[in-house]
Short mmCIF file of C-alpha atoms in Angstrom, two decimals:
data_model
loop_
_atom_site.label_atom_id
_atom_site.label_comp_id
_atom_site.label_asym_id
_atom_site.label_seq_id
_atom_site.Cartn_x
_atom_site.Cartn_y
_atom_site.Cartn_z
CA MET A 1 -6.13 -27.82 -8.93
CA ARG A 2 -7.60 -24.21 -7.97
CA TRP A 3 -5.35 -22.12 -6.50
CA VAL A 4 -6.63 -19.02 -4.23
CA ALA A 5 -4.71 -16.18 -2.49
CA PHE A 6 -6.23 -14.59 0.56
CA MET A 7 -4.92 -11.86 2.83
CA PRO A 8 -6.46 -11.02 6.24
CA LEU A 9 -6.63 -7.38 6.99
CA ARG A 10 -8.21 -6.24 10.23
CA ALA A 11 -8.76 -2.65 11.41
CA GLY A 12 -6.78 -2.83 14.57
CA SER A 13 -2.95 -2.54 15.19
CA LYS A 14 -1.72 -1.14 18.39
CA SER A 15 2.06 -0.76 17.45
CA ILE A 16 1.25 0.86 14.09
CA PRO A 17 -2.14 2.49 14.19
CA ASP A 18 -4.05 1.85 10.88
CA LYS A 19 -0.92 -0.18 9.66
CA ASN A 20 -2.38 -1.73 6.93
CA LEU A 21 -3.87 1.56 5.07
CA ARG A 22 -0.72 3.71 5.93
CA ARG A 23 1.11 4.41 2.65
CA ILE A 24 4.68 3.16 2.39
CA ALA A 25 6.85 4.27 -0.89
CA GLY A 26 3.60 5.51 -2.48
CA ARG A 27 1.10 2.87 -1.63
CA PRO A 28 -0.90 1.57 1.22
CA LEU A 29 1.31 -1.06 3.00
CA TYR A 30 -1.15 -4.05 1.93
CA ALA A 31 -1.04 -3.15 -1.80
CA TRP A 32 2.80 -4.02 -2.35
CA SER A 33 2.43 -7.91 -1.94
CA LEU A 34 -1.08 -7.97 -3.14
CA ALA A 35 -0.09 -6.50 -6.49
CA GLN A 36 2.84 -8.69 -6.72
CA ALA A 37 0.32 -11.67 -6.08
CA ILE A 38 -1.83 -10.49 -9.17
CA ASP A 39 1.18 -10.03 -11.05
CA SER A 40 2.65 -13.62 -10.73
CA GLY A 41 -0.54 -14.97 -12.55
CA CYS A 42 -0.52 -17.88 -10.01
CA PHE A 43 -3.82 -17.69 -8.60
CA ALA A 44 -7.50 -18.37 -10.13
CA ALA A 45 -8.68 -15.72 -7.53
CA LEU A 46 -7.73 -13.25 -5.04
CA TYR A 47 -9.53 -12.33 -1.64
CA VAL A 48 -8.81 -9.64 1.11
CA ALA A 49 -10.98 -10.30 4.37
CA THR A 50 -11.59 -7.26 6.50
CA ASP A 51 -13.61 -5.91 9.37
CA SER A 52 -12.90 -2.60 8.26
CA PRO A 53 -14.99 -0.43 5.61
CA ALA A 54 -11.96 1.99 5.25
CA ILE A 55 -9.70 -1.22 3.93
CA ARG A 56 -12.66 -2.43 1.90
CA ALA A 57 -13.11 0.95 -0.02
CA SER A 58 -9.45 1.24 -0.42
CA VAL A 59 -8.88 -2.26 -1.95
CA GLU A 60 -12.04 -2.06 -4.01
CA GLN A 61 -10.75 1.27 -5.59
CA ALA A 62 -7.01 0.05 -6.25
CA PHE A 63 -7.72 -3.65 -7.17
CA GLY A 64 -11.66 -3.41 -8.46
CA GLY A 65 -12.18 -6.43 -10.59
CA GLN A 66 -8.85 -8.22 -9.91
CA VAL A 67 -9.51 -8.68 -5.88
CA SER A 68 -12.82 -9.74 -3.91
CA VAL A 69 -13.33 -8.28 -0.39
CA LEU A 70 -15.07 -10.54 2.17
CA GLY A 71 -16.10 -9.34 5.48
CA ARG A 72 -14.81 -10.84 8.93
CA ALA A 73 -16.46 -11.89 11.95
CA ALA A 74 -15.89 -9.39 14.70
CA ALA A 75 -14.58 -12.33 17.11
CA ASN A 76 -11.73 -13.04 14.38
CA CYS A 77 -10.41 -9.77 14.45
CA THR A 78 -9.39 -9.28 18.29
CA ASP A 79 -5.58 -9.33 19.25
CA GLU A 80 -5.97 -12.91 20.61
CA ALA A 81 -7.51 -14.57 17.52
CA GLY A 82 -4.92 -16.40 15.10
CA THR A 83 -4.80 -16.07 11.49
CA GLU A 84 -5.73 -19.74 11.19
CA VAL A 85 -9.15 -18.69 12.37
CA ALA A 86 -9.50 -16.26 9.71
CA MET A 87 -8.35 -19.06 6.99
CA LEU A 88 -10.87 -21.25 8.51
CA GLU A 89 -13.80 -18.61 8.28
CA PHE A 90 -12.51 -18.13 4.48
CA GLN A 91 -12.60 -21.75 3.98
CA ALA A 92 -16.31 -22.04 4.85
CA LYS A 93 -16.87 -19.43 2.11
CA ILE A 94 -14.79 -20.26 -0.64
CA ASP A 95 -13.84 -23.65 -2.44
CA PHE A 96 -10.35 -24.36 -3.45
CA ASP A 97 -7.52 -26.68 -3.48
CA VAL A 98 -4.50 -24.62 -2.20
CA ILE A 99 -4.66 -21.30 -0.44
CA ALA A 100 -1.93 -18.90 -0.21
CA LEU A 101 -1.93 -16.80 2.80
CA ILE A 102 -0.15 -13.68 1.86
CA GLN A 103 0.79 -11.25 4.75
CA ALA A 104 0.69 -7.41 4.17
CA THR A 105 3.60 -6.95 6.77
CA SER A 106 6.12 -8.24 4.25
CA PRO A 107 5.99 -5.62 1.45
CA LEU A 108 9.22 -6.59 -0.45
CA THR A 109 7.62 -10.01 -1.53
CA ARG A 110 8.12 -10.31 -5.29
CA ALA A 111 6.06 -11.88 -7.98
CA GLN A 112 8.71 -14.22 -8.97
CA ASP A 113 8.37 -15.59 -5.35
CA PHE A 114 4.99 -16.84 -5.74
CA VAL A 115 5.80 -18.17 -9.02
CA ALA A 116 8.86 -20.07 -8.00
CA ALA A 117 7.34 -21.21 -4.49
CA LYS A 118 4.23 -22.69 -6.34
CA GLN A 119 6.51 -24.75 -8.96
CA THR A 120 8.30 -26.08 -5.87
CA PHE A 121 5.13 -27.06 -3.94
CA ILE A 122 3.92 -28.97 -7.47
CA ASP A 123 7.44 -30.55 -8.19
CA GLU A 124 7.66 -31.65 -4.26
CA ASN A 125 4.23 -32.78 -4.25
CA LEU A 126 3.78 -30.83 -0.87
CA ASP A 127 0.95 -30.47 1.37
CA SER A 128 2.26 -26.90 2.79
CA LEU A 129 4.75 -24.83 2.09
CA LEU A 130 6.29 -21.54 4.04
CA SER A 131 8.81 -18.74 3.05
CA THR A 132 12.09 -18.49 4.84
CA VAL A 133 15.27 -16.54 4.63
CA ASN A 134 18.71 -17.92 5.29
CA SER A 135 20.03 -16.80 8.87
CA LYS A 136 23.71 -16.90 9.75
CA ARG A 137 23.17 -15.73 13.09
CA LEU A 138 24.39 -17.23 16.38
CA PHE A 139 21.80 -18.17 18.91
CA TRP A 140 21.90 -18.05 22.61
CA ASP A 141 18.72 -18.90 25.27
CA ALA A 142 18.01 -16.71 28.32
CA ALA A 143 20.11 -18.88 30.28
CA ALA A 144 23.22 -18.01 28.20
CA LYS A 145 23.51 -21.45 26.28
CA PRO A 146 24.50 -21.40 23.08
CA LEU A 147 21.86 -22.81 20.59
CA ASN A 148 23.21 -23.87 17.56
CA TYR A 149 27.23 -23.55 17.96
CA ASP A 150 30.26 -24.12 20.00
CA PRO A 151 31.97 -21.26 21.51
CA SER A 152 35.21 -22.74 21.51
CA LEU A 153 34.97 -23.63 17.99
CA ARG A 154 33.48 -20.52 16.86
CA PRO A 155 32.74 -20.61 13.10
CA ARG A 156 33.47 -17.85 10.49
CA ARG A 157 30.05 -16.30 9.03
CA GLN A 158 31.27 -17.45 5.58
CA ASP A 159 31.60 -20.84 6.84
CA LEU A 160 28.33 -21.48 8.22
CA ALA A 161 25.55 -23.12 6.12
CA GLY A 162 23.02 -21.29 8.23
CA TRP A 163 19.48 -21.87 9.21
CA GLN A 164 16.27 -21.35 7.38
CA MET A 165 14.43 -18.61 9.48
CA GLU A 166 10.33 -18.37 8.75
CA ASN A 167 10.32 -14.71 7.42
CA GLY A 168 6.31 -14.79 7.41
CA ALA A 169 5.88 -13.36 3.76
CA PHE A 170 3.40 -16.30 2.46
CA TYR A 171 2.30 -19.90 3.09
CA PHE A 172 0.75 -22.61 0.97
CA THR A 173 -1.64 -24.95 2.43
CA ARG A 174 -3.42 -27.82 0.88
CA ALA A 175 -7.46 -27.32 1.62
CA ALA A 176 -7.48 -30.73 3.73
CA VAL A 177 -4.74 -30.12 5.68
CA LEU A 178 -6.12 -26.68 6.77
CA LYS A 179 -9.72 -28.39 7.46
CA GLU A 180 -8.47 -31.48 9.13
CA GLN A 181 -5.40 -30.15 11.33
CA ARG A 182 -6.86 -26.43 11.56
CA CYS A 183 -3.03 -25.06 10.70
CA ARG A 184 -1.25 -23.35 7.87
CA LEU A 185 1.44 -26.23 8.07
CA GLY A 186 0.86 -30.06 8.03
CA GLY A 187 1.52 -33.12 5.97
CA ARG A 188 4.60 -32.85 3.73
CA ILE A 189 6.10 -29.47 4.55
CA GLY A 190 8.39 -27.57 2.39
CA LEU A 191 10.59 -24.41 2.38
CA TYR A 192 11.06 -21.60 -0.35
CA GLU A 193 14.12 -19.54 0.47
CA MET A 194 13.73 -15.65 -0.45
CA ALA A 195 16.14 -12.92 -0.87
CA PRO A 196 17.75 -11.81 2.56
CA GLU A 197 15.74 -8.36 2.64
CA SER A 198 12.80 -10.01 2.83
CA ALA A 199 13.20 -10.81 6.40
CA VAL A 200 11.86 -7.42 7.36
CA GLU A 201 8.39 -7.71 8.75
CA ILE A 202 6.55 -4.58 9.43
CA ASP A 203 5.77 -4.63 13.11
CA GLU A 204 7.36 -1.64 14.70
CA GLU A 205 8.30 1.93 13.31
CA ALA A 206 11.80 0.98 12.97
CA ASP A 207 10.73 -2.15 10.64
CA TRP A 208 8.45 0.24 8.64
CA LEU A 209 11.67 2.85 8.03
CA CYS A 210 13.90 -0.09 6.95
CA ALA A 211 11.18 -1.43 4.61
CA GLU A 212 10.38 1.82 3.03
CA SER A 213 14.37 2.53 2.30
CA LEU A 214 14.40 -1.01 0.40
CA LEU A 215 11.12 -0.23 -1.55
CA LEU A 216 12.31 3.24 -2.48
CA ALA A 217 15.57 1.48 -3.64
CA ARG A 218 13.83 -0.99 -5.84
CA GLN A 219 11.99 2.07 -7.61
CA LYS A 220 15.67 3.61 -8.41
CA PRO A 221 16.77 3.08 -12.14
CA SER A 222 19.57 0.44 -12.46
CA HIS A 223 22.94 1.16 -12.12
CA GLU A 224 22.76 4.33 -9.96
CA THR A 225 21.30 6.02 -13.27
CA ALA A 226 19.34 9.29 -12.39
CA ILE A 227 15.83 9.86 -14.11
CA ALA A 228 16.82 11.84 -17.17
CA ALA A 229 13.33 12.33 -18.80
CA LEU A 230 9.82 12.49 -17.35
CA LEU A 231 6.78 11.86 -19.95
CA VAL A 232 3.48 12.93 -18.75
CA ASP A 233 -0.02 11.95 -19.80
CA VAL A 234 -2.76 14.69 -20.03
CA ASP A 235 -6.41 13.46 -19.40
CA GLY A 236 -6.80 12.51 -16.00
CA THR A 237 -3.12 12.90 -15.06
CA LEU A 238 -2.49 16.61 -15.84
CA THR A 239 -6.38 17.46 -15.73
CA ASP A 240 -9.20 15.95 -13.67
CA ALA A 241 -10.28 14.16 -16.79
CA GLY A 242 -13.48 16.42 -17.04
CA MET A 243 -14.52 17.90 -20.29
CA TYR A 244 -15.89 21.30 -20.05
CA TYR A 245 -17.47 23.28 -22.98
CA SER A 246 -17.84 27.10 -23.36
CA ALA A 247 -20.92 28.63 -25.03
CA GLU A 248 -19.43 28.43 -28.37
CA GLY A 249 -18.76 24.68 -27.92
CA GLU A 250 -15.23 24.94 -27.35
CA ALA A 251 -13.68 22.11 -25.20
CA LEU A 252 -11.87 23.43 -22.14
CA LYS A 253 -9.74 21.70 -19.35
CA LYS A 254 -8.95 22.19 -15.85
CA PHE A 255 -5.26 22.44 -14.83
CA ASN A 256 -3.18 22.47 -11.73
CA THR A 257 -0.88 25.29 -11.31
CA ARG A 258 0.95 23.03 -8.53
CA ASP A 259 1.36 20.34 -11.29
CA ALA A 260 3.00 22.84 -13.44
CA HIS A 261 5.32 24.03 -11.12
CA GLY A 262 6.46 20.62 -10.25
CA LEU A 263 7.08 20.02 -14.10
CA LEU A 264 9.04 23.24 -13.93
CA ARG A 265 11.13 22.29 -10.95
CA VAL A 266 11.89 19.07 -12.66
CA GLN A 267 12.97 20.60 -15.79
CA ALA A 268 15.18 23.08 -14.18
CA SER A 269 16.92 20.22 -12.39
CA GLY A 270 17.91 18.90 -15.78
CA VAL A 271 15.48 16.27 -16.65
CA ARG A 272 13.88 16.57 -20.11
CA VAL A 273 10.04 16.95 -19.71
CA GLY A 274 7.69 15.74 -22.45
CA VAL A 275 3.71 15.78 -22.54
CA ILE A 276 2.08 13.06 -24.83
CA THR A 277 -1.60 12.75 -24.87
CA ALA A 278 -4.09 10.78 -27.48
CA GLU A 279 -6.31 14.00 -28.21
CA ASP A 280 -5.25 16.91 -29.93
CA SER A 281 -6.63 20.00 -27.96
CA PRO A 282 -6.50 23.48 -28.67
CA ALA A 283 -6.61 24.07 -25.09
CA VAL A 284 -4.06 21.55 -23.81
CA ALA A 285 -1.46 23.24 -26.95
CA ALA A 286 -2.35 26.58 -25.08
CA ARG A 287 -1.22 25.53 -21.68
CA MET A 288 2.23 23.87 -22.78
CA ARG A 289 3.18 27.28 -24.76
CA LYS A 290 2.34 28.87 -21.65
CA LEU A 291 4.49 26.59 -19.77
CA GLY A 292 7.38 26.49 -22.48
CA LEU A 293 7.38 22.81 -22.65
CA SER A 294 8.46 22.27 -26.46
CA ASP A 295 8.40 18.38 -26.16
CA TYR A 296 4.50 18.13 -26.61
CA TYR A 297 3.00 15.21 -28.74
CA PRO A 298 -0.64 15.43 -29.28
CA GLY A 299 -2.86 12.94 -31.24
CA VAL A 300 -0.86 9.73 -30.16
CA ALA A 301 -3.12 6.99 -29.61
CA ASP A 302 -0.58 4.23 -29.54
CA LYS A 303 2.13 5.81 -27.28
CA LEU A 304 4.66 3.61 -26.62
CA PRO A 305 6.34 3.49 -30.17
CA LEU A 306 6.74 7.21 -30.07
CA VAL A 307 8.44 7.02 -26.58
CA ARG A 308 10.92 4.25 -27.76
CA GLN A 309 11.62 6.57 -30.62
CA LEU A 310 12.03 9.89 -28.26
CA LEU A 311 14.43 7.79 -26.09
CA ALA A 312 16.58 6.87 -28.96
CA ASP A 313 16.56 10.44 -30.21
CA TRP A 314 17.60 11.59 -26.94
CA GLY A 315 20.08 9.25 -26.17
CA LEU A 316 18.63 7.75 -23.28
CA ALA A 317 17.80 4.37 -21.70
CA ALA A 318 14.48 3.17 -20.64
CA ALA A 319 15.84 2.87 -16.93
CA SER A 320 16.34 6.64 -16.86
CA LEU A 321 12.70 7.54 -18.17
CA ALA A 322 9.81 8.37 -15.47
CA TYR A 323 6.31 7.91 -16.76
CA ILE A 324 3.01 9.09 -15.13
CA GLY A 325 -0.50 8.13 -16.75
CA ASP A 326 -3.73 6.99 -15.58
CA ASP A 327 -5.74 5.03 -17.99
CA LEU A 328 -5.16 1.59 -20.20
CA GLY A 329 -3.55 3.81 -22.90
CA ASP A 330 -0.86 4.39 -20.68
CA LEU A 331 -0.04 0.70 -19.49
CA ASP A 332 2.74 -0.38 -22.05
CA CYS A 333 4.45 2.99 -21.06
CA ILE A 334 4.19 2.36 -17.26
CA ALA A 335 5.38 -1.44 -17.90
CA TYR A 336 8.38 0.13 -20.34
CA ALA A 337 9.50 2.98 -17.85
CA GLY A 338 12.20 2.72 -15.58
CA LEU A 339 10.01 4.44 -13.16
CA ALA A 340 6.19 4.75 -13.52
CA ALA A 341 3.55 6.38 -11.70
CA CYS A 342 -0.27 7.17 -11.55
CA PRO A 343 -2.63 9.22 -10.01
CA ALA A 344 -4.56 8.16 -7.12
CA ASP A 345 -7.83 7.69 -9.03
CA ALA A 346 -6.30 5.87 -11.76
CA VAL A 347 -8.03 2.91 -13.08
CA PRO A 348 -7.40 -0.22 -11.23
CA GLU A 349 -5.13 -2.11 -13.86
CA VAL A 350 -3.05 1.06 -13.93
CA ARG A 351 -2.70 1.29 -9.97
CA SER A 352 -1.58 -2.27 -9.80
CA GLN A 353 1.19 -2.01 -12.37
CA ALA A 354 2.56 1.30 -11.22
CA ALA A 355 5.60 1.60 -8.89
CA TYR A 356 4.62 4.61 -7.37
CA VAL A 357 0.75 5.44 -6.60
CA CYS A 358 0.32 8.99 -6.05
CA GLU A 359 -2.02 10.19 -2.80
CA HIS A 360 -3.35 12.97 -5.11
CA PRO A 361 -5.88 12.43 -7.82
CA GLY A 362 -5.27 13.42 -11.53
CA GLY A 363 -5.43 17.10 -11.90
CA ALA A 364 -5.06 17.91 -8.19
CA GLY A 365 -1.55 17.45 -7.49
CA ALA A 366 -0.59 13.84 -8.76
CA VAL A 367 1.86 15.24 -11.20
CA ARG A 368 3.64 17.71 -8.45
CA GLU A 369 4.11 14.90 -6.15
CA PHE A 370 5.88 12.50 -8.74
CA CYS A 371 8.01 15.21 -9.51
CA GLU A 372 9.04 15.99 -5.98
CA HIS A 373 9.63 12.03 -5.63
CA ILE A 374 11.84 12.22 -8.70
CA LEU A 375 13.87 15.22 -7.33
CA ARG A 376 14.29 13.13 -4.22
CA LEU A 377 15.36 10.20 -6.00
CA ASN A 378 17.96 12.03 -8.30
CA ARG A 379 19.21 13.66 -5.14
CA GLN A 380 19.81 9.97 -3.81
CA ALA A 381 21.50 9.23 -7.00
CA GLY A 382 23.73 12.05 -6.71
CA ARG A 383 22.34 14.36 -9.33
CA GLN A 384 21.59 17.44 -7.62
CA PRO A 385 18.77 19.68 -8.92
CA GLU A 386 19.47 23.31 -9.96
CA ARG A 387 18.56 26.29 -7.50
#
């Protein structure tokens, strides 16, 4: 069967203006669940449908080559238009056997949720499936009538089996069900239960604050371990990836003083700072000497073996390592590090893997931004920077 993922993103949002593009924990809101859908490997193709040129540009920059962007009719992007209308418009354009409707307002969805839910769909021979969380709340209607328990026999929470509450993260629907019933749910319906925190759907500012705190907590190293080391790529990260030549033919590079200050601030807080680059440039070596960074490793084409060796020499675990890079040569290190980041203009493959995508591009403040993020996380973990 051909499985496709579909995320409708419209420009309008009354409760939170420009909600889909607003950055949360280092990424645009839509990017969190979309990146997890890519990582799951569940889908033959992924699509975003939007009426917004800004959203189109953002998706194409962040996920170019991995996600296709389609237009949406204006009539299907009003406050009154239901999501099924967008799904049916999509179905008229794209062939599929099963569609996964993914909602950007549920950024806590994980890749393993898609994998497990797809297996449930297949194993139970379902026609549609919805994601849920288990709720052990006691409900009343507006007339003060209890709906799911007897007040005279009030149960203890731990004794409740609970009820499955729709969390709106995603839905799976067979093409025939959508076409014939014009609804995302129909036929043999199944449930996939997600983690309790996934009940957070972003509709109001309070939801945003809650979701962001949970996303930031995911970026912390495990077991309350603070970041103890930061490794930084050079070209496209500490520099703008440009190559400048003097009249004598010497290669020059452009660095940002704010990035340098960020590295020194992190180093002063007790974090070990290292720089790794595939090139062996006299200009970079001179900059490292100027900054007093002795952990400088030039001419490293395959970075991960060196990173592993450095951590072993320093007596550190991968969970305590932060890494920032921008290109394909950084992917292994980004996957290995406890906290990984990339500049805003990193290649799509790197942006989809990094936990923190900077607002700033390479050579223009991305490293400083990530350094400040590390300092915040270390303060939260109880490791105070030196003053």
